[in-house]
Amino acid sequence: MIVVGAGPGGLACAIAAADAGGTVLLLEKAPDVGGALPYSGGHLSAGGFSLQHERGISDDPERHFDDVWRISRGAARADLTRLTLREQPAVLEWLLAAGLTVDPGTPRIVYGHEPYRTPRTVHATTVPGGPAILAVLRPMLDAHRAAGRIDLRCEVRVTELLTEGGAVVGVATADGARWRAPAVVLATGGFGYAPELFAELEGAPLTTSAAPTSTGDGLLMGRSVGAGLQGLGRYIPTFGGLPPVDGDLRVDWAHRPHLVAPERPPWEIYVDRAGSRWIAEDEPSIDHKERVLTTVDRMTFWTVFDARALRESYPMVHGWSAAELDAQCGRRRGVHRASGLAELAGLAGIDPAGLSATVARYNGFVADGRDADFGRTYLPAPIVEPPFYALENHPVTLITFAGLDVDELLRVRRADGTAIPGLYAVGEVIGSAAVNGNAFCSGMCLTPAMAFGRLVGRRLAGAAG
């Protein structure tokens, strides 16, 4: 079998196939394996695994499904969601047995997404946590390479799927090579680093945290042989990140505004380009905030606050102290400070009259102890002490929701619903909407990629045997 892409899904697929006695040609266009893992937060989730048992947490895949179904509003695919959730406990045990060390405070409930009702998310102590997962996958990969079961070739870009009689029989690469196999597994990731394709499929502005290799190669190759798509129209952004710098598409994820109200009650207000507020800033549901954000002009907003807020409510930005944030003003794109609101608005690109009126109205709500516009209840102080600050926030593409349509065996399907013989897909190339719907469910991007990879790898190795 041929696996295209050595990210989490492709690595899991190749390792599982080799474990089951199969042989794999693993092709990766980057100089090294890992795909999105070097950039990933590394959050994993499962219902009913050993770390939950040790902490007295009662859980199982069906309860995990109920949470995903609730958060996704029933927009995920039930068949694929149940398929991955049955395998996800085994994924966690596999990684733990291989030496993955997780934060001792996990499993926990994560509030950066709409929360589960049960603590089931684990991650490494380091940030980002993806490299810790890659560190335990690499020795397994290397053992199979040494034994001749996996032939890994990096810096090899697959450009074409070879077909005969409507079936996929191999791949062609940019260097002119042609490789044949009974099955090809696309594990090429999403398209969060492909502005033109993103505009075509999602119709939204692109500020991304995706790997630079996430250029939609597998999706384009699948379409070229008649594959259908799933997950269209399900896009939702991650809530707010500072704008990229130096022409890069990628957001600085290490220094992102801390906008999760249950973790840091907000002293700031959120305003749009007109200077108007658009939501209760202390709204506890990040999912609700993300959905309302899609109605804001260019999905861009500013957090506005004063010197007292910076002093008493921090960290405003992950990784920066109050003094470090202040020092970034005027130096780092999107970080502004001024002695007055009109000057601040001019620096940030906000309507000055609108901002002044909004701050005055908000300060009146603080004095009254009641937000008559949005019902905000956390009103710690008026915005009156200079200097004043504004942080520009862009919608961040964490994952892409559209992807290749697959059946319950992870076979790629044509637009008419029939399977394309010889072609499979796992990971983000099938679209995150498959198991997230129009939402973010904690651990439900990385863990399903590996779960589906393991399922396909074992199945194809068994079929070959």
Short mmCIF file of N, CA, C and O in Angstrom, two decimals, residues 55-181:
data_model
loop_
_atom_site.label_atom_id
_atom_site.label_comp_id
_atom_site.label_asym_id
_atom_site.label_seq_id
_atom_site.Cartn_x
_atom_site.Cartn_y
_atom_site.Cartn_z
N ARG A 55 -8.56 8.06 37.75
CA ARG A 55 -9.04 9.24 38.46
C ARG A 55 -10.51 9.14 38.83
O ARG A 55 -11.13 10.12 39.26
N GLY A 56 -11.08 7.95 38.64
CA GLY A 56 -12.47 7.72 39.01
C GLY A 56 -13.47 8.41 38.11
O GLY A 56 -14.61 8.68 38.52
N ILE A 57 -13.07 8.69 36.86
CA ILE A 57 -13.96 9.35 35.90
C ILE A 57 -14.69 8.27 35.11
O ILE A 57 -14.06 7.45 34.42
N SER A 58 -15.99 8.26 35.20
CA SER A 58 -16.80 7.28 34.48
C SER A 58 -17.12 7.82 33.09
O SER A 58 -17.70 8.90 32.95
N ASP A 59 -16.76 7.06 32.05
CA ASP A 59 -16.95 7.54 30.68
C ASP A 59 -16.92 6.35 29.74
O ASP A 59 -16.44 5.26 30.08
N ASP A 60 -17.42 6.55 28.53
CA ASP A 60 -17.38 5.53 27.49
C ASP A 60 -17.63 6.21 26.15
O ASP A 60 -18.00 7.39 26.10
N PRO A 61 -17.41 5.49 25.03
CA PRO A 61 -17.59 6.11 23.71
C PRO A 61 -18.99 6.66 23.47
O PRO A 61 -19.14 7.67 22.75
N GLU A 62 -20.00 6.03 24.03
CA GLU A 62 -21.36 6.52 23.78
C GLU A 62 -21.60 7.86 24.46
O GLU A 62 -22.25 8.75 23.91
N ARG A 63 -21.07 8.04 25.67
CA ARG A 63 -21.19 9.34 26.33
C ARG A 63 -20.37 10.40 25.60
O ARG A 63 -20.77 11.57 25.52
N HIS A 64 -19.22 9.98 25.08
CA HIS A 64 -18.42 10.90 24.26
C HIS A 64 -19.22 11.30 23.02
O HIS A 64 -19.26 12.48 22.66
N PHE A 65 -19.88 10.33 22.40
CA PHE A 65 -20.72 10.64 21.23
C PHE A 65 -21.82 11.63 21.60
O PHE A 65 -22.09 12.58 20.84
N ASP A 66 -22.47 11.43 22.73
CA ASP A 66 -23.55 12.34 23.13
C ASP A 66 -23.04 13.77 23.26
O ASP A 66 -23.73 14.72 22.86
N ASP A 67 -21.83 13.94 23.80
CA ASP A 67 -21.26 15.28 23.92
C ASP A 67 -20.94 15.87 22.56
O ASP A 67 -21.21 17.05 22.29
N VAL A 68 -20.32 15.07 21.68
CA VAL A 68 -20.01 15.56 20.33
C VAL A 68 -21.29 15.94 19.60
O VAL A 68 -21.36 16.98 18.93
N TRP A 69 -22.31 15.12 19.75
CA TRP A 69 -23.58 15.38 19.05
C TRP A 69 -24.23 16.66 19.57
O TRP A 69 -24.78 17.45 18.80
N ARG A 70 -24.14 16.88 20.89
CA ARG A 70 -24.68 18.11 21.47
C ARG A 70 -23.92 19.33 20.98
O ARG A 70 -24.53 20.32 20.53
N ILE A 71 -22.58 19.27 21.04
CA ILE A 71 -21.77 20.43 20.66
C ILE A 71 -21.89 20.72 19.17
O ILE A 71 -21.96 21.88 18.75
N SER A 72 -21.94 19.68 18.36
CA SER A 72 -22.01 19.86 16.91
C SER A 72 -23.43 20.13 16.42
O SER A 72 -23.63 20.33 15.22
N ARG A 73 -24.39 20.13 17.35
CA ARG A 73 -25.80 20.31 16.99
C ARG A 73 -26.27 19.27 15.96
O ARG A 73 -27.06 19.56 15.07
N GLY A 74 -25.74 18.08 16.09
CA GLY A 74 -26.13 16.98 15.21
C GLY A 74 -25.63 17.14 13.79
O GLY A 74 -26.13 16.47 12.88
N ALA A 75 -24.60 17.99 13.59
CA ALA A 75 -24.13 18.25 12.23
C ALA A 75 -22.97 17.36 11.82
O ALA A 75 -22.57 17.37 10.66
N ALA A 76 -22.40 16.60 12.77
CA ALA A 76 -21.36 15.64 12.41
C ALA A 76 -22.01 14.41 11.77
O ALA A 76 -23.23 14.23 11.84
N ARG A 77 -21.19 13.59 11.14
CA ARG A 77 -21.70 12.34 10.58
C ARG A 77 -21.73 11.28 11.68
O ARG A 77 -20.69 10.94 12.25
N ALA A 78 -22.90 10.75 11.97
CA ALA A 78 -23.03 9.80 13.07
C ALA A 78 -22.20 8.55 12.83
O ALA A 78 -21.57 8.01 13.76
N ASP A 79 -22.16 8.06 11.57
CA ASP A 79 -21.43 6.82 11.30
C ASP A 79 -19.93 6.98 11.54
O ASP A 79 -19.30 6.17 12.22
N LEU A 80 -19.35 8.06 11.02
CA LEU A 80 -17.92 8.27 11.18
C LEU A 80 -17.57 8.66 12.62
O LEU A 80 -16.51 8.28 13.13
N THR A 81 -18.45 9.41 13.26
CA THR A 81 -18.19 9.81 14.64
C THR A 81 -18.17 8.59 15.55
O THR A 81 -17.26 8.42 16.38
N ARG A 82 -19.14 7.73 15.43
CA ARG A 82 -19.15 6.52 16.25
C ARG A 82 -17.96 5.62 15.91
O ARG A 82 -17.38 4.98 16.80
N LEU A 83 -17.59 5.55 14.64
CA LEU A 83 -16.46 4.73 14.23
C LEU A 83 -15.17 5.19 14.92
O LEU A 83 -14.44 4.38 15.49
N THR A 84 -14.91 6.48 14.88
CA THR A 84 -13.67 6.96 15.51
C THR A 84 -13.73 6.85 17.03
O THR A 84 -12.73 6.49 17.66
N LEU A 85 -14.88 7.15 17.63
CA LEU A 85 -14.95 7.14 19.09
C LEU A 85 -14.74 5.74 19.67
O LEU A 85 -14.22 5.60 20.77
N ARG A 86 -15.13 4.71 18.92
CA ARG A 86 -14.87 3.35 19.39
C ARG A 86 -13.37 3.04 19.41
O ARG A 86 -12.89 2.26 20.22
N GLU A 87 -12.62 3.66 18.49
CA GLU A 87 -11.18 3.40 18.39
C GLU A 87 -10.35 4.34 19.24
O GLU A 87 -9.20 4.02 19.59
N GLN A 88 -10.90 5.50 19.63
CA GLN A 88 -10.07 6.50 20.30
C GLN A 88 -9.50 6.07 21.65
O GLN A 88 -8.35 6.42 21.96
N PRO A 89 -10.21 5.30 22.48
CA PRO A 89 -9.55 4.81 23.70
C PRO A 89 -8.29 4.00 23.39
O PRO A 89 -7.27 4.13 24.08
N ALA A 90 -8.34 3.19 22.34
CA ALA A 90 -7.17 2.40 21.96
C ALA A 90 -6.03 3.28 21.47
O ALA A 90 -4.85 2.97 21.69
N VAL A 91 -6.36 4.39 20.81
CA VAL A 91 -5.33 5.34 20.38
C VAL A 91 -4.60 5.90 21.59
O VAL A 91 -3.36 5.98 21.62
N LEU A 92 -5.35 6.31 22.61
CA LEU A 92 -4.73 6.85 23.82
C LEU A 92 -3.85 5.81 24.50
O LEU A 92 -2.71 6.11 24.90
N GLU A 93 -4.34 4.57 24.63
CA GLU A 93 -3.55 3.53 25.29
C GLU A 93 -2.28 3.23 24.49
O GLU A 93 -1.21 2.99 25.07
N TRP A 94 -2.39 3.25 23.18
CA TRP A 94 -1.24 3.01 22.29
C TRP A 94 -0.16 4.07 22.51
O TRP A 94 1.02 3.75 22.67
N LEU A 95 -0.55 5.32 22.55
CA LEU A 95 0.41 6.40 22.74
C LEU A 95 1.00 6.39 24.15
O LEU A 95 2.20 6.61 24.34
N LEU A 96 0.16 6.12 25.15
CA LEU A 96 0.66 6.06 26.52
C LEU A 96 1.65 4.92 26.70
O LEU A 96 2.69 5.06 27.34
N ALA A 97 1.34 3.77 26.10
CA ALA A 97 2.24 2.62 26.19
C ALA A 97 3.56 2.89 25.48
O ALA A 97 4.61 2.35 25.86
N ALA A 98 3.52 3.75 24.46
CA ALA A 98 4.74 4.10 23.71
C ALA A 98 5.56 5.16 24.40
O ALA A 98 6.65 5.51 23.92
N GLY A 99 5.06 5.70 25.52
CA GLY A 99 5.85 6.64 26.29
C GLY A 99 5.36 8.06 26.33
O GLY A 99 6.05 8.94 26.86
N LEU A 100 4.15 8.33 25.80
CA LEU A 100 3.63 9.69 25.86
C LEU A 100 3.35 10.08 27.31
O LEU A 100 2.64 9.38 28.03
N THR A 101 3.93 11.18 27.75
CA THR A 101 3.69 11.71 29.08
C THR A 101 2.75 12.89 28.97
O THR A 101 3.03 13.84 28.23
N VAL A 102 1.65 12.85 29.69
CA VAL A 102 0.65 13.91 29.59
C VAL A 102 0.68 14.77 30.85
O VAL A 102 1.21 14.37 31.90
N ASP A 103 0.12 15.94 30.73
CA ASP A 103 0.02 16.86 31.85
C ASP A 103 -0.70 16.16 33.01
O ASP A 103 -1.77 15.58 32.81
N PRO A 104 -0.13 16.20 34.20
CA PRO A 104 -0.77 15.50 35.33
C PRO A 104 -2.14 16.07 35.69
O PRO A 104 -2.90 15.41 36.42
N GLY A 105 -2.47 17.25 35.21
CA GLY A 105 -3.80 17.82 35.44
C GLY A 105 -4.85 17.32 34.48
O GLY A 105 -6.00 17.75 34.54
N THR A 106 -4.48 16.41 33.61
CA THR A 106 -5.42 15.84 32.65
C THR A 106 -5.66 14.38 32.99
O THR A 106 -4.83 13.75 33.65
N PRO A 107 -6.82 13.83 32.56
CA PRO A 107 -7.87 14.37 31.70
C PRO A 107 -8.59 15.56 32.35
O PRO A 107 -8.82 15.56 33.55
N ARG A 108 -8.95 16.53 31.51
CA ARG A 108 -9.64 17.71 32.02
C ARG A 108 -10.68 18.17 31.01
O ARG A 108 -10.72 17.71 29.87
N ILE A 109 -11.51 19.10 31.48
CA ILE A 109 -12.45 19.77 30.58
C ILE A 109 -11.75 21.02 30.05
O ILE A 109 -11.20 21.81 30.80
N VAL A 110 -11.76 21.18 28.72
CA VAL A 110 -11.10 22.31 28.07
C VAL A 110 -12.17 23.35 27.72
O VAL A 110 -13.18 23.03 27.09
N TYR A 111 -11.93 24.59 28.13
CA TYR A 111 -12.90 25.65 27.89
C TYR A 111 -12.55 26.52 26.68
O TYR A 111 -13.28 27.45 26.35
N GLY A 112 -11.42 26.21 26.01
CA GLY A 112 -11.10 26.94 24.79
C GLY A 112 -12.02 26.56 23.64
O GLY A 112 -12.06 27.26 22.62
N HIS A 113 -12.73 25.45 23.78
CA HIS A 113 -13.81 25.05 22.89
C HIS A 113 -15.06 24.90 23.73
O HIS A 113 -15.01 24.94 24.96
N GLU A 114 -16.21 24.68 23.08
CA GLU A 114 -17.41 24.38 23.85
C GLU A 114 -17.11 23.14 24.70
O GLU A 114 -16.67 22.11 24.18
N PRO A 115 -17.29 23.19 26.02
CA PRO A 115 -16.78 22.12 26.88
C PRO A 115 -17.62 20.85 26.83
O PRO A 115 -18.84 20.87 26.67
N TYR A 116 -16.92 19.73 26.99
CA TYR A 116 -17.58 18.46 27.27
C TYR A 116 -18.18 18.52 28.67
O TYR A 116 -17.82 19.37 29.50
N ARG A 117 -19.06 17.58 28.96
CA ARG A 117 -19.59 17.46 30.32
C ARG A 117 -18.69 16.60 31.21
O ARG A 117 -18.83 16.61 32.43
N THR A 118 -17.77 15.86 30.56
CA THR A 118 -16.92 14.91 31.28
C THR A 118 -15.46 15.21 30.97
O THR A 118 -15.12 15.46 29.81
N PRO A 119 -14.56 15.17 31.96
CA PRO A 119 -13.13 15.37 31.67
C PRO A 119 -12.58 14.20 30.85
O PRO A 119 -12.50 13.07 31.35
N ARG A 120 -12.21 14.47 29.59
CA ARG A 120 -11.69 13.40 28.75
C ARG A 120 -10.57 13.87 27.82
O ARG A 120 -10.12 13.11 26.97
N THR A 121 -10.10 15.10 27.97
CA THR A 121 -9.05 15.62 27.11
C THR A 121 -7.70 15.55 27.82
O THR A 121 -7.58 15.93 28.98
N VAL A 122 -6.69 15.06 27.10
CA VAL A 122 -5.33 15.02 27.63
C VAL A 122 -4.41 15.74 26.65
O VAL A 122 -4.68 15.85 25.46
N HIS A 123 -3.29 16.24 27.17
CA HIS A 123 -2.27 16.89 26.36
C HIS A 123 -0.97 16.90 27.13
O HIS A 123 -0.94 16.66 28.35
N ALA A 124 0.11 17.16 26.44
CA ALA A 124 1.42 17.22 27.08
C ALA A 124 1.54 18.48 27.92
O ALA A 124 0.73 19.41 27.82
N THR A 125 2.55 18.54 28.75
CA THR A 125 2.78 19.73 29.57
C THR A 125 3.37 20.86 28.74
O THR A 125 3.21 22.02 29.08
N THR A 126 4.05 20.52 27.65
CA THR A 126 4.66 21.54 26.79
C THR A 126 3.64 22.14 25.85
O THR A 126 2.62 21.52 25.53
N VAL A 127 3.90 23.37 25.40
CA VAL A 127 3.02 24.06 24.46
C VAL A 127 3.86 24.50 23.26
O VAL A 127 4.87 25.19 23.45
N PRO A 128 3.49 24.10 22.03
CA PRO A 128 2.39 23.20 21.71
C PRO A 128 2.71 21.76 22.08
O PRO A 128 3.89 21.40 22.23
N GLY A 129 1.67 20.95 22.18
CA GLY A 129 1.87 19.57 22.62
C GLY A 129 2.09 18.58 21.51
O GLY A 129 2.47 17.43 21.77
N GLY A 130 1.86 19.00 20.25
CA GLY A 130 2.02 18.08 19.13
C GLY A 130 3.39 17.44 19.03
O GLY A 130 3.50 16.23 18.75
N PRO A 131 4.48 18.20 19.24
CA PRO A 131 5.81 17.57 19.15
C PRO A 131 6.02 16.41 20.12
O PRO A 131 6.77 15.48 19.82
N ALA A 132 5.35 16.43 21.27
CA ALA A 132 5.48 15.31 22.21
C ALA A 132 4.87 14.04 21.61
O ALA A 132 5.38 12.92 21.84
N ILE A 133 3.79 14.19 20.86
CA ILE A 133 3.18 13.03 20.20
C ILE A 133 4.08 12.52 19.09
O ILE A 133 4.30 11.31 18.93
N LEU A 134 4.64 13.44 18.30
CA LEU A 134 5.57 13.04 17.24
C LEU A 134 6.77 12.30 17.83
O LEU A 134 7.27 11.33 17.24
N ALA A 135 7.21 12.72 19.00
CA ALA A 135 8.37 12.09 19.63
C ALA A 135 8.12 10.63 19.99
O ALA A 135 9.08 9.83 20.03
N VAL A 136 6.87 10.24 20.25
CA VAL A 136 6.60 8.83 20.54
C VAL A 136 6.25 8.04 19.28
O VAL A 136 6.43 6.82 19.25
N LEU A 137 5.79 8.72 18.23
CA LEU A 137 5.52 8.03 16.97
C LEU A 137 6.82 7.71 16.22
O LEU A 137 6.93 6.68 15.55
N ARG A 138 7.80 8.61 16.33
CA ARG A 138 9.02 8.46 15.53
C ARG A 138 9.76 7.14 15.80
O ARG A 138 10.18 6.47 14.84
N PRO A 139 9.95 6.73 17.07
CA PRO A 139 10.65 5.45 17.27
C PRO A 139 9.90 4.25 16.68
O PRO A 139 10.54 3.30 16.20
N MET A 140 8.57 4.27 16.73
CA MET A 140 7.80 3.18 16.12
C MET A 140 8.02 3.15 14.62
O MET A 140 8.19 2.09 14.01
N LEU A 141 8.00 4.34 14.00
CA LEU A 141 8.26 4.45 12.57
C LEU A 141 9.66 3.95 12.25
O LEU A 141 9.85 3.15 11.31
N ASP A 142 10.64 4.39 13.01
CA ASP A 142 12.02 4.02 12.73
C ASP A 142 12.25 2.52 12.86
O ASP A 142 13.03 1.92 12.09
N ALA A 143 11.58 1.87 13.82
CA ALA A 143 11.72 0.42 13.98
C ALA A 143 11.23 -0.32 12.75
O ALA A 143 11.86 -1.28 12.27
N HIS A 144 10.10 0.12 12.20
CA HIS A 144 9.57 -0.53 11.01
C HIS A 144 10.41 -0.21 9.78
O HIS A 144 10.54 -1.05 8.88
N ARG A 145 11.00 0.97 9.73
CA ARG A 145 11.90 1.28 8.62
C ARG A 145 13.12 0.37 8.66
O ARG A 145 13.56 -0.16 7.63
N ALA A 146 13.66 0.19 9.85
CA ALA A 146 14.84 -0.67 9.98
C ALA A 146 14.54 -2.11 9.60
O ALA A 146 15.41 -2.82 9.05
N ALA A 147 13.31 -2.54 9.85
CA ALA A 147 12.90 -3.91 9.52
C ALA A 147 12.46 -4.06 8.07
O ALA A 147 12.13 -5.18 7.64
N GLY A 148 12.40 -2.94 7.32
CA GLY A 148 12.01 -3.01 5.92
C GLY A 148 10.52 -3.04 5.66
O GLY A 148 10.08 -3.28 4.53
N ARG A 149 9.73 -2.79 6.70
CA ARG A 149 8.27 -2.83 6.50
C ARG A 149 7.71 -1.48 6.04
O ARG A 149 6.63 -1.43 5.46
N ILE A 150 8.40 -0.38 6.34
CA ILE A 150 7.99 0.94 5.88
C ILE A 150 9.15 1.57 5.11
O ILE A 150 10.27 1.67 5.63
N ASP A 151 8.87 1.94 3.87
CA ASP A 151 9.83 2.66 3.04
C ASP A 151 9.41 4.12 3.04
O ASP A 151 8.46 4.51 2.35
N LEU A 152 10.08 4.94 3.85
CA LEU A 152 9.76 6.36 3.96
C LEU A 152 10.60 7.16 2.98
O LEU A 152 11.84 7.03 2.96
N ARG A 153 9.96 8.02 2.22
CA ARG A 153 10.67 8.90 1.29
C ARG A 153 10.15 10.33 1.48
O ARG A 153 8.99 10.61 1.17
N CYS A 154 11.00 11.18 2.04
CA CYS A 154 10.65 12.58 2.25
C CYS A 154 11.08 13.42 1.05
O CYS A 154 11.84 12.97 0.20
N GLU A 155 10.55 14.63 1.02
CA GLU A 155 10.78 15.56 -0.09
C GLU A 155 10.37 14.94 -1.43
O GLU A 155 11.00 15.17 -2.46
N VAL A 156 9.29 14.17 -1.37
CA VAL A 156 8.70 13.57 -2.57
C VAL A 156 7.26 14.03 -2.63
O VAL A 156 6.44 13.66 -1.77
N ARG A 157 6.94 14.83 -3.63
CA ARG A 157 5.59 15.38 -3.74
C ARG A 157 4.77 14.57 -4.73
O ARG A 157 5.13 14.47 -5.91
N VAL A 158 3.68 14.01 -4.24
CA VAL A 158 2.74 13.28 -5.10
C VAL A 158 1.88 14.29 -5.83
O VAL A 158 1.28 15.18 -5.22
N THR A 159 1.80 14.16 -7.14
CA THR A 159 1.07 15.14 -7.96
C THR A 159 -0.13 14.54 -8.67
O THR A 159 -0.97 15.29 -9.18
N GLU A 160 -0.22 13.21 -8.73
CA GLU A 160 -1.27 12.60 -9.54
C GLU A 160 -1.62 11.22 -9.01
O GLU A 160 -0.75 10.49 -8.53
N LEU A 161 -2.89 10.89 -9.07
CA LEU A 161 -3.34 9.53 -8.80
C LEU A 161 -3.43 8.78 -10.12
O LEU A 161 -4.04 9.27 -11.09
N LEU A 162 -2.83 7.61 -10.19
CA LEU A 162 -2.88 6.79 -11.39
C LEU A 162 -4.15 5.93 -11.37
O LEU A 162 -4.48 5.35 -10.33
N THR A 163 -4.85 5.89 -12.47
CA THR A 163 -6.11 5.13 -12.52
C THR A 163 -6.12 4.19 -13.72
O THR A 163 -5.52 4.45 -14.75
N GLU A 164 -6.84 3.10 -13.53
CA GLU A 164 -7.12 2.14 -14.61
C GLU A 164 -8.53 1.62 -14.41
O GLU A 164 -8.86 1.14 -13.32
N GLY A 165 -9.35 1.78 -15.42
CA GLY A 165 -10.71 1.27 -15.34
C GLY A 165 -11.51 1.85 -14.18
O GLY A 165 -12.35 1.16 -13.60
N GLY A 166 -11.25 3.11 -13.82
CA GLY A 166 -11.98 3.76 -12.74
C GLY A 166 -11.44 3.50 -11.36
O GLY A 166 -11.94 4.06 -10.38
N ALA A 167 -10.40 2.65 -11.26
CA ALA A 167 -9.78 2.35 -9.97
C ALA A 167 -8.45 3.09 -9.84
O ALA A 167 -7.76 3.32 -10.83
N VAL A 168 -8.10 3.45 -8.62
CA VAL A 168 -6.79 4.05 -8.35
C VAL A 168 -5.79 2.91 -8.16
O VAL A 168 -5.99 2.01 -7.33
N VAL A 169 -4.68 2.97 -8.92
CA VAL A 169 -3.71 1.88 -8.90
C VAL A 169 -2.31 2.36 -8.51
O VAL A 169 -1.36 1.57 -8.52
N GLY A 170 -2.18 3.63 -8.16
CA GLY A 170 -0.86 4.12 -7.77
C GLY A 170 -0.80 5.63 -7.82
O GLY A 170 -1.84 6.31 -7.91
N VAL A 171 0.42 6.16 -7.77
CA VAL A 171 0.62 7.60 -7.75
C VAL A 171 1.79 7.96 -8.65
O VAL A 171 2.68 7.15 -8.91
N ALA A 172 1.77 9.21 -9.11
CA ALA A 172 2.91 9.80 -9.81
C ALA A 172 3.43 10.96 -8.97
O ALA A 172 2.67 11.63 -8.28
N THR A 173 4.74 11.20 -9.03
CA THR A 173 5.36 12.24 -8.22
C THR A 173 5.98 13.31 -9.11
O THR A 173 6.17 13.11 -10.31
N ALA A 174 6.30 14.42 -8.49
CA ALA A 174 6.80 15.58 -9.24
C ALA A 174 8.11 15.29 -9.95
O ALA A 174 8.44 15.95 -10.95
N ASP A 175 8.87 14.32 -9.48
CA ASP A 175 10.15 14.00 -10.11
C ASP A 175 10.00 13.01 -11.26
O ASP A 175 11.00 12.53 -11.81
N GLY A 176 8.75 12.68 -11.61
CA GLY A 176 8.49 11.79 -12.74
C GLY A 176 8.34 10.33 -12.39
O GLY A 176 8.03 9.51 -13.27
N ALA A 177 8.53 9.96 -11.14
CA ALA A 177 8.39 8.56 -10.74
C ALA A 177 6.93 8.15 -10.72
O ALA A 177 6.03 8.98 -10.48
N ARG A 178 6.70 6.87 -10.93
CA ARG A 178 5.35 6.31 -10.88
C ARG A 178 5.40 5.07 -9.99
O ARG A 178 6.23 4.18 -10.19
N TRP A 179 4.51 5.04 -9.01
CA TRP A 179 4.49 3.95 -8.04
C TRP A 179 3.11 3.29 -8.06
O TRP A 179 2.10 3.97 -8.03
N ARG A 180 3.11 1.96 -8.12
CA ARG A 180 1.85 1.23 -8.17
C ARG A 180 1.63 0.46 -6.87
O ARG A 180 2.59 0.01 -6.23
N ALA A 181 0.36 0.30 -6.48
CA ALA A 181 0.01 -0.45 -5.27
C ALA A 181 -1.48 -0.78 -5.33
O ALA A 181 -2.26 -0.09 -6.01
#
